[in-house]
């Protein structure tokens, strides 16, 4: 067993067994495997955080079949399988410029690496992970991706494609979180993304950024009672969302929890078709329902992204 797992006196033995059984199942399907590692909360914290799943990255020799990106339930765990082509490692400068990938690689718990490919990449990336040039590259990457998303959101609004507009706005906001995390030199996170943004805005003494964030999240002031009721609705689309969102109650403001709530109803497309009324209730409460509301969210989100860029880009990264 991996030495990192031995140090954790948690549920890691069972996780180790389940992930290896998943790799065995993968190969039984005739799918190629160059290596595999666990990323995300298990790798970072040594345990499953509330509402989380096991993120399993499987390295394949060529570009993976899109059907291989899947969710596999091995009770009581849910395993998110994310295949990654071996050629991804060819340009390590490019890898270091990505908001999440270098952290997932450097912090990953290796399950299989017969060619020592993952170990070599980890050894080369880790010393450079928080160097200033790469943190600024990550910042620029996220800002550029956010601008692309907002342009697509504007086109979608003009075409009255509200679902696409909502999706692109959340992609822009996700990359805004990525900018903050690039500044902090940490992996982007959905659940606590706006908690980090709030904290940084407070340190920068920029209450206007917090107000922009509130407007981007709905332009309202939710209470925890309201968040709990909305989370019950979101759980109809993704049951794990309930525990994940409500675990923020002791460490976050209710409005900060609106972000993972919004992501649940916007990003879980297929599940939303199974619970359209639940999705509608959340979108109505967060003011992401009508064309006018979505246009307001679009303007607030793009202004927020620009403000974060204007603040962070001239500053040296934190240590």
mmCIF file of C-alpha atoms in Angstrom:
data_model
loop_
_atom_site.group_PDB
_atom_site.id
_atom_site.type_symbol
_atom_site.label_atom_id
_atom_site.label_comp_id
_atom_site.label_asym_id
_atom_site.label_seq_id
_atom_site.Cartn_x
_atom_site.Cartn_y
_atom_site.Cartn_z
ATOM 1 C CA UNK A 1 0.000 0.000 0.000
ATOM 2 C CA UNK A 2 1.131 3.544 -0.765
ATOM 3 C CA UNK A 3 3.088 5.070 2.144
ATOM 4 C CA UNK A 4 0.761 8.071 2.240
ATOM 5 C CA UNK A 5 -2.169 5.749 2.906
ATOM 6 C CA UNK A 6 -0.303 4.058 5.767
ATOM 7 C CA UNK A 7 0.095 7.417 7.493
ATOM 8 C CA UNK A 8 -3.634 8.082 7.429
ATOM 9 C CA UNK A 9 -5.544 6.334 10.160
ATOM 10 C CA UNK A 10 -8.864 6.786 8.351
ATOM 11 C CA UNK A 11 -11.079 4.793 5.969
ATOM 12 C CA UNK A 12 -8.160 4.611 3.549
ATOM 13 C CA UNK A 13 -7.734 0.827 3.493
ATOM 14 C CA UNK A 14 -11.233 0.435 2.110
ATOM 15 C CA UNK A 15 -10.687 3.264 -0.383
ATOM 16 C CA UNK A 16 -7.449 1.627 -1.496
ATOM 17 C CA UNK A 17 -9.228 -1.691 -2.062
ATOM 18 C CA UNK A 18 -12.182 -0.159 -3.888
ATOM 19 C CA UNK A 19 -10.060 1.922 -6.238
ATOM 20 C CA UNK A 20 -7.883 -1.084 -7.088
ATOM 21 C CA UNK A 21 -10.977 -3.158 -7.752
ATOM 22 C CA UNK A 22 -12.131 -0.378 -10.081
ATOM 23 C CA UNK A 23 -8.821 -0.559 -11.955
ATOM 24 C CA UNK A 24 -9.277 -4.309 -12.263
ATOM 25 C CA UNK A 25 -12.804 -3.758 -13.621
ATOM 26 C CA UNK A 26 -11.422 -1.146 -16.045
ATOM 27 C CA UNK A 27 -8.958 -3.615 -17.516
ATOM 28 C CA UNK A 28 -11.594 -6.351 -17.679
ATOM 29 C CA UNK A 29 -13.508 -4.027 -20.035
ATOM 30 C CA UNK A 30 -10.498 -4.154 -22.382
ATOM 31 C CA UNK A 31 -9.575 -0.543 -21.683
ATOM 32 C CA UNK A 32 -5.869 0.413 -21.743
ATOM 33 C CA UNK A 33 -4.127 1.654 -18.624
ATOM 34 C CA UNK A 34 -0.730 3.333 -18.351
ATOM 35 C CA UNK A 35 -1.158 4.483 -14.764
ATOM 36 C CA UNK A 36 -3.697 5.721 -12.237
ATOM 37 C CA UNK A 37 -3.891 8.040 -9.269
ATOM 38 C CA UNK A 38 -6.450 9.433 -6.830
ATOM 39 C CA UNK A 39 -6.906 13.190 -6.884
ATOM 40 C CA UNK A 40 -9.159 15.661 -5.110
ATOM 41 C CA UNK A 41 -10.187 15.659 -1.460
ATOM 42 C CA UNK A 42 -9.029 12.132 -0.674
ATOM 43 C CA UNK A 43 -5.527 12.930 -1.909
ATOM 44 C CA UNK A 44 -5.427 16.314 -0.194
ATOM 45 C CA UNK A 45 -7.053 15.427 3.118
ATOM 46 C CA UNK A 46 -6.743 11.678 3.497
ATOM 47 C CA UNK A 47 -10.498 11.252 3.739
ATOM 48 C CA UNK A 48 -13.744 11.886 1.922
ATOM 49 C CA UNK A 49 -15.140 15.297 2.762
ATOM 50 C CA UNK A 50 -18.923 15.537 3.260
ATOM 51 C CA UNK A 51 -20.752 15.004 -0.002
ATOM 52 C CA UNK A 52 -17.572 14.192 -1.915
ATOM 53 C CA UNK A 53 -16.698 11.266 -4.120
ATOM 54 C CA UNK A 54 -13.463 9.497 -5.030
ATOM 55 C CA UNK A 55 -11.805 11.160 -8.007
ATOM 56 C CA UNK A 56 -9.879 8.527 -9.930
ATOM 57 C CA UNK A 57 -7.662 9.597 -12.816
ATOM 58 C CA UNK A 58 -6.656 6.831 -15.221
ATOM 59 C CA UNK A 59 -3.843 7.556 -17.674
ATOM 60 C CA UNK A 60 -4.388 6.032 -21.120
ATOM 61 C CA UNK A 61 -1.810 5.653 -23.931
ATOM 62 C CA UNK A 62 -3.987 7.550 -26.438
ATOM 63 C CA UNK A 63 -6.934 9.937 -26.261
ATOM 64 C CA UNK A 64 -9.647 8.231 -24.180
ATOM 65 C CA UNK A 65 -13.058 7.307 -25.484
ATOM 66 C CA UNK A 66 -15.575 9.934 -24.208
ATOM 67 C CA UNK A 67 -17.681 7.059 -22.870
ATOM 68 C CA UNK A 68 -14.891 6.266 -20.406
ATOM 69 C CA UNK A 69 -15.629 9.424 -18.416
ATOM 70 C CA UNK A 70 -18.112 7.922 -16.026
ATOM 71 C CA UNK A 71 -19.399 7.618 -12.499
ATOM 72 C CA UNK A 72 -19.198 4.204 -10.864
ATOM 73 C CA UNK A 73 -20.952 3.394 -7.601
ATOM 74 C CA UNK A 74 -19.213 0.913 -5.324
ATOM 75 C CA UNK A 75 -21.357 1.199 -2.215
ATOM 76 C CA UNK A 76 -21.015 3.267 -0.105
ATOM 77 C CA UNK A 77 -18.648 5.199 -2.380
ATOM 78 C CA UNK A 78 -19.104 6.956 -5.700
ATOM 79 C CA UNK A 79 -16.056 6.944 -7.957
ATOM 80 C CA UNK A 80 -15.670 9.629 -10.619
ATOM 81 C CA UNK A 81 -13.435 8.218 -13.351
ATOM 82 C CA UNK A 82 -11.447 10.771 -15.305
ATOM 83 C CA UNK A 83 -9.256 9.337 -18.098
ATOM 84 C CA UNK A 84 -6.216 11.375 -19.121
ATOM 85 C CA UNK A 85 -4.151 10.858 -22.263
ATOM 86 C CA UNK A 86 -0.446 10.177 -21.718
ATOM 87 C CA UNK A 87 0.439 12.944 -24.187
ATOM 88 C CA UNK A 88 -0.956 15.469 -21.674
ATOM 89 C CA UNK A 89 2.396 15.204 -19.933
ATOM 90 C CA UNK A 90 4.414 16.131 -23.018
ATOM 91 C CA UNK A 91 4.435 19.884 -22.281
ATOM 92 C CA UNK A 92 4.927 20.372 -18.552
ATOM 93 C CA UNK A 93 4.965 24.172 -18.879
ATOM 94 C CA UNK A 94 1.459 23.905 -20.311
ATOM 95 C CA UNK A 95 0.431 21.602 -17.449
ATOM 96 C CA UNK A 96 1.752 24.093 -14.896
ATOM 97 C CA UNK A 97 -0.338 26.844 -16.474
ATOM 98 C CA UNK A 98 -3.603 24.966 -15.816
ATOM 99 C CA UNK A 99 -5.683 25.892 -12.742
ATOM 100 C CA UNK A 100 -6.249 22.379 -11.348
ATOM 101 C CA UNK A 101 -4.243 19.784 -13.295
ATOM 102 C CA UNK A 102 -0.777 20.432 -11.789
ATOM 103 C CA UNK A 103 -2.167 20.256 -8.255
ATOM 104 C CA UNK A 104 -4.042 17.058 -9.019
ATOM 105 C CA UNK A 105 -0.856 15.539 -10.375
ATOM 106 C CA UNK A 106 1.467 16.736 -7.603
ATOM 107 C CA UNK A 107 -0.918 15.873 -4.776
ATOM 108 C CA UNK A 108 -2.215 12.679 -6.354
ATOM 109 C CA UNK A 109 -1.945 9.314 -4.618
ATOM 110 C CA UNK A 110 -0.451 6.916 -7.146
ATOM 111 C CA UNK A 111 -2.233 3.573 -7.481
ATOM 112 C CA UNK A 112 -0.521 2.210 -10.566
ATOM 113 C CA UNK A 113 2.586 3.479 -12.323
ATOM 114 C CA UNK A 114 4.543 0.592 -13.875
ATOM 115 C CA UNK A 115 6.536 2.903 -16.176
ATOM 116 C CA UNK A 116 7.159 5.493 -13.400
ATOM 117 C CA UNK A 117 5.532 8.080 -15.663
ATOM 118 C CA UNK A 118 3.417 9.707 -12.951
ATOM 119 C CA UNK A 119 6.241 9.638 -10.389
ATOM 120 C CA UNK A 120 8.608 11.372 -12.817
ATOM 121 C CA UNK A 121 6.033 14.039 -13.640
ATOM 122 C CA UNK A 122 5.369 14.647 -9.934
ATOM 123 C CA UNK A 123 9.097 14.986 -9.262
ATOM 124 C CA UNK A 124 9.491 17.533 -12.049
ATOM 125 C CA UNK A 125 6.344 19.565 -11.350
ATOM 126 C CA UNK A 126 6.337 19.834 -7.574
ATOM 127 C CA UNK A 127 9.351 22.197 -7.162
ATOM 128 C CA UNK A 128 7.837 24.571 -9.736
ATOM 129 C CA UNK A 129 4.219 24.455 -8.631
ATOM 130 C CA UNK A 130 4.194 27.723 -6.684
ATOM 131 C CA UNK A 131 6.845 29.657 -8.578
ATOM 132 C CA UNK A 132 5.683 33.119 -9.538
ATOM 133 C CA UNK A 133 5.816 32.691 -13.346
ATOM 134 C CA UNK A 134 3.506 29.676 -13.248
ATOM 135 C CA UNK A 135 1.107 31.264 -10.799
ATOM 136 C CA UNK A 136 0.793 34.215 -13.175
ATOM 137 C CA UNK A 137 0.356 31.862 -16.132
ATOM 138 C CA UNK A 138 -2.469 30.160 -14.247
ATOM 139 C CA UNK A 139 -4.022 33.532 -13.538
ATOM 140 C CA UNK A 140 -3.833 34.522 -17.217
ATOM 141 C CA UNK A 141 -5.209 31.141 -18.328
ATOM 142 C CA UNK A 142 -8.252 31.500 -16.074
ATOM 143 C CA UNK A 143 -8.864 35.104 -17.105
ATOM 144 C CA UNK A 144 -8.724 34.164 -20.786
ATOM 145 C CA UNK A 145 -11.072 31.217 -20.314
ATOM 146 C CA UNK A 146 -13.498 33.415 -18.403
ATOM 147 C CA UNK A 147 -13.570 35.952 -21.241
ATOM 148 C CA UNK A 148 -14.334 33.194 -23.748
ATOM 149 C CA UNK A 149 -17.174 31.959 -21.553
ATOM 150 C CA UNK A 150 -18.669 35.435 -21.206
ATOM 151 C CA UNK A 151 -18.563 36.009 -24.966
ATOM 152 C CA UNK A 152 -20.445 32.744 -25.421
ATOM 153 C CA UNK A 153 -22.905 33.758 -22.698
ATOM 154 C CA UNK A 154 -23.619 37.005 -24.530
ATOM 155 C CA UNK A 155 -24.229 35.147 -27.792
ATOM 156 C CA UNK A 156 -26.529 32.711 -25.980
ATOM 157 C CA UNK A 157 -28.493 35.571 -24.425
ATOM 158 C CA UNK A 158 -28.934 37.188 -27.831
ATOM 159 C CA UNK A 159 -30.264 33.853 -29.120
ATOM 160 C CA UNK A 160 -32.552 33.438 -26.061
ATOM 161 C CA UNK A 161 -30.715 30.230 -25.171
ATOM 162 C CA UNK A 162 -31.028 30.677 -21.414
ATOM 163 C CA UNK A 163 -29.628 27.275 -20.427
ATOM 164 C CA UNK A 164 -26.455 27.901 -22.412
ATOM 165 C CA UNK A 165 -26.157 31.436 -21.034
ATOM 166 C CA UNK A 166 -26.409 30.124 -17.474
ATOM 167 C CA UNK A 167 -23.792 27.476 -18.178
ATOM 168 C CA UNK A 168 -21.311 29.937 -19.665
ATOM 169 C CA UNK A 169 -21.777 32.418 -16.817
ATOM 170 C CA UNK A 170 -20.964 29.694 -14.280
ATOM 171 C CA UNK A 171 -17.903 28.703 -16.332
ATOM 172 C CA UNK A 172 -16.782 32.316 -16.175
ATOM 173 C CA UNK A 173 -17.312 32.370 -12.417
ATOM 174 C CA UNK A 174 -15.475 29.063 -12.027
ATOM 175 C CA UNK A 175 -12.463 30.580 -13.771
ATOM 176 C CA UNK A 176 -12.715 33.623 -11.512
ATOM 177 C CA UNK A 177 -12.331 31.264 -8.571
ATOM 178 C CA UNK A 178 -9.380 29.792 -10.460
ATOM 179 C CA UNK A 179 -7.782 33.247 -10.564
ATOM 180 C CA UNK A 180 -8.085 33.586 -6.795
ATOM 181 C CA UNK A 181 -6.682 30.088 -6.301
ATOM 182 C CA UNK A 182 -3.792 30.875 -8.675
ATOM 183 C CA UNK A 183 -2.965 33.854 -6.483
ATOM 184 C CA UNK A 184 -3.108 31.649 -3.377
ATOM 185 C CA UNK A 185 -1.284 28.749 -5.097
ATOM 186 C CA UNK A 186 -3.909 26.165 -4.349
ATOM 187 C CA UNK A 187 -6.154 23.937 -6.395
ATOM 188 C CA UNK A 188 -9.470 25.374 -7.518
ATOM 189 C CA UNK A 189 -12.440 24.164 -5.509
ATOM 190 C CA UNK A 190 -16.146 24.339 -6.213
ATOM 191 C CA UNK A 191 -17.495 23.901 -2.701
ATOM 192 C CA UNK A 192 -15.417 26.617 -0.998
ATOM 193 C CA UNK A 193 -14.626 28.760 -4.029
ATOM 194 C CA UNK A 194 -16.584 31.818 -2.993
ATOM 195 C CA UNK A 195 -15.442 31.448 0.608
ATOM 196 C CA UNK A 196 -11.893 31.986 -0.648
ATOM 197 C CA UNK A 197 -13.004 34.899 -2.809
ATOM 198 C CA UNK A 198 -14.713 36.561 0.175
ATOM 199 C CA UNK A 199 -11.594 36.093 2.310
ATOM 200 C CA UNK A 200 -9.302 37.600 -0.305
ATOM 201 C CA UNK A 201 -11.645 40.533 -0.944
ATOM 202 C CA UNK A 202 -11.664 41.258 2.788
ATOM 203 C CA UNK A 203 -7.853 41.162 2.893
ATOM 204 C CA UNK A 204 -7.711 43.477 -0.121
ATOM 205 C CA UNK A 205 -10.193 45.786 1.646
ATOM 206 C CA UNK A 206 -12.445 45.624 -1.395
ATOM 207 C CA UNK A 207 -16.066 45.331 -0.209
ATOM 208 C CA UNK A 208 -17.127 46.211 -3.757
ATOM 209 C CA UNK A 209 -15.785 42.837 -4.917
ATOM 210 C CA UNK A 210 -17.960 41.066 -2.347
ATOM 211 C CA UNK A 211 -20.972 43.031 -3.547
ATOM 212 C CA UNK A 212 -20.197 42.075 -7.159
ATOM 213 C CA UNK A 213 -19.946 38.443 -6.077
ATOM 214 C CA UNK A 214 -23.341 38.631 -4.366
ATOM 215 C CA UNK A 215 -24.858 40.105 -7.513
ATOM 216 C CA UNK A 216 -23.301 37.385 -9.662
ATOM 217 C CA UNK A 217 -24.722 34.734 -7.322
ATOM 218 C CA UNK A 218 -28.243 36.088 -7.528
ATOM 219 C CA UNK A 219 -28.436 39.622 -6.273
ATOM 220 C CA UNK A 220 -30.278 38.504 -3.169
ATOM 221 C CA UNK A 221 -29.458 37.798 0.476
ATOM 222 C CA UNK A 222 -30.139 34.178 1.355
ATOM 223 C CA UNK A 223 -30.492 32.856 4.874
ATOM 224 C CA UNK A 224 -29.303 29.417 5.892
ATOM 225 C CA UNK A 225 -32.902 28.333 6.288
ATOM 226 C CA UNK A 226 -33.489 29.240 2.647
ATOM 227 C CA UNK A 227 -30.267 27.509 1.571
ATOM 228 C CA UNK A 228 -31.349 24.332 3.356
ATOM 229 C CA UNK A 229 -34.720 24.355 1.589
ATOM 230 C CA UNK A 230 -33.071 24.931 -1.789
ATOM 231 C CA UNK A 231 -30.505 22.240 -1.083
ATOM 232 C CA UNK A 232 -33.343 19.771 -0.585
ATOM 233 C CA UNK A 233 -34.427 20.647 -4.116
ATOM 234 C CA UNK A 234 -30.905 20.325 -5.524
ATOM 235 C CA UNK A 235 -30.566 16.925 -3.877
ATOM 236 C CA UNK A 236 -33.242 15.633 -6.251
ATOM 237 C CA UNK A 237 -30.664 16.133 -9.005
ATOM 238 C CA UNK A 238 -27.575 15.091 -7.055
ATOM 239 C CA UNK A 239 -28.084 13.522 -3.639
ATOM 240 C CA UNK A 240 -24.460 14.082 -2.598
ATOM 241 C CA UNK A 241 -24.976 17.823 -2.995
ATOM 242 C CA UNK A 242 -27.020 17.982 0.209
ATOM 243 C CA UNK A 243 -24.239 16.959 2.555
ATOM 244 C CA UNK A 244 -21.598 18.898 0.644
ATOM 245 C CA UNK A 245 -23.454 22.210 0.644
ATOM 246 C CA UNK A 246 -24.780 22.010 4.192
ATOM 247 C CA UNK A 247 -21.311 21.154 5.534
ATOM 248 C CA UNK A 248 -20.448 24.810 4.856
ATOM 249 C CA UNK A 249 -22.889 26.020 7.481
ATOM 250 C CA UNK A 250 -20.322 26.297 10.285
ATOM 251 C CA UNK A 251 -17.645 28.010 8.201
ATOM 252 C CA UNK A 252 -19.329 30.109 5.523
ATOM 253 C CA UNK A 253 -22.034 32.650 4.869
ATOM 254 C CA UNK A 254 -25.258 31.493 3.288
ATOM 255 C CA UNK A 255 -24.544 33.459 0.111
ATOM 256 C CA UNK A 256 -21.211 31.682 -0.311
ATOM 257 C CA UNK A 257 -23.084 28.370 -0.295
ATOM 258 C CA UNK A 258 -25.189 29.629 -3.203
ATOM 259 C CA UNK A 259 -22.280 28.848 -5.529
ATOM 260 C CA UNK A 260 -22.162 25.025 -5.132
ATOM 261 C CA UNK A 261 -25.963 25.132 -5.103
ATOM 262 C CA UNK A 262 -25.995 26.947 -8.440
ATOM 263 C CA UNK A 263 -23.391 24.583 -9.905
ATOM 264 C CA UNK A 264 -25.516 21.599 -8.954
ATOM 265 C CA UNK A 265 -28.582 22.766 -10.847
ATOM 266 C CA UNK A 266 -26.696 24.188 -13.852
ATOM 267 C CA UNK A 267 -24.012 21.540 -14.353
ATOM 268 C CA UNK A 268 -26.082 18.417 -13.644
ATOM 269 C CA UNK A 269 -27.815 18.606 -17.010
ATOM 270 C CA UNK A 270 -29.121 15.052 -17.355
ATOM 271 C CA UNK A 271 -30.251 14.949 -13.734
ATOM 272 C CA UNK A 272 -32.089 18.248 -14.162
ATOM 273 C CA UNK A 273 -34.277 16.661 -16.830
ATOM 274 C CA UNK A 274 -35.385 14.148 -14.212
ATOM 275 C CA UNK A 275 -36.253 16.872 -11.700
ATOM 276 C CA UNK A 276 -37.218 19.971 -13.703
ATOM 277 C CA UNK A 277 -39.386 21.457 -10.961
ATOM 278 C CA UNK A 278 -36.560 21.209 -8.440
ATOM 279 C CA UNK A 279 -34.168 22.901 -10.849
ATOM 280 C CA UNK A 280 -36.703 25.632 -11.564
ATOM 281 C CA UNK A 281 -37.219 26.408 -7.890
ATOM 282 C CA UNK A 282 -33.499 26.893 -7.324
ATOM 283 C CA UNK A 283 -33.062 29.033 -10.460
ATOM 284 C CA UNK A 284 -36.042 31.174 -9.433
ATOM 285 C CA UNK A 285 -34.694 31.708 -5.925
ATOM 286 C CA UNK A 286 -31.217 32.617 -7.238
ATOM 287 C CA UNK A 287 -32.646 34.977 -9.895
ATOM 288 C CA UNK A 288 -31.225 32.938 -12.786
ATOM 289 C CA UNK A 289 -34.627 32.375 -14.389
ATOM 290 C CA UNK A 290 -35.693 35.106 -16.823
ATOM 291 C CA UNK A 291 -33.683 36.715 -19.660
ATOM 292 C CA UNK A 292 -33.543 39.987 -17.705
ATOM 293 C CA UNK A 293 -32.270 38.247 -14.570
ATOM 294 C CA UNK A 294 -29.672 36.238 -16.463
ATOM 295 C CA UNK A 295 -28.464 39.392 -18.225
ATOM 296 C CA UNK A 296 -28.019 40.992 -14.776
ATOM 297 C CA UNK A 297 -26.062 37.973 -13.558
ATOM 298 C CA UNK A 298 -23.948 38.103 -16.727
ATOM 299 C CA UNK A 299 -22.989 41.738 -16.172
ATOM 300 C CA UNK A 300 -22.211 41.194 -12.498
ATOM 301 C CA UNK A 301 -20.125 38.091 -13.203
ATOM 302 C CA UNK A 302 -18.082 39.750 -15.939
ATOM 303 C CA UNK A 303 -17.517 42.818 -13.746
ATOM 304 C CA UNK A 304 -16.424 40.580 -10.874
ATOM 305 C CA UNK A 305 -13.935 38.757 -13.081
ATOM 306 C CA UNK A 306 -12.498 42.034 -14.355
ATOM 307 C CA UNK A 307 -12.175 43.410 -10.812
ATOM 308 C CA UNK A 308 -10.343 40.298 -9.584
ATOM 309 C CA UNK A 309 -8.007 40.478 -12.577
ATOM 310 C CA UNK A 310 -7.307 44.180 -12.016
ATOM 311 C CA UNK A 311 -6.484 43.531 -8.362
ATOM 312 C CA UNK A 312 -4.430 40.362 -8.687
ATOM 313 C CA UNK A 313 -2.486 40.733 -11.927
ATOM 314 C CA UNK A 314 -0.174 43.551 -10.677
ATOM 315 C CA UNK A 315 0.402 41.905 -7.290
ATOM 316 C CA UNK A 316 3.128 39.417 -6.412
ATOM 317 C CA UNK A 317 1.676 36.040 -5.369
ATOM 318 C CA UNK A 318 1.313 35.332 -1.676
ATOM 319 C CA UNK A 319 3.901 33.080 -0.089
#
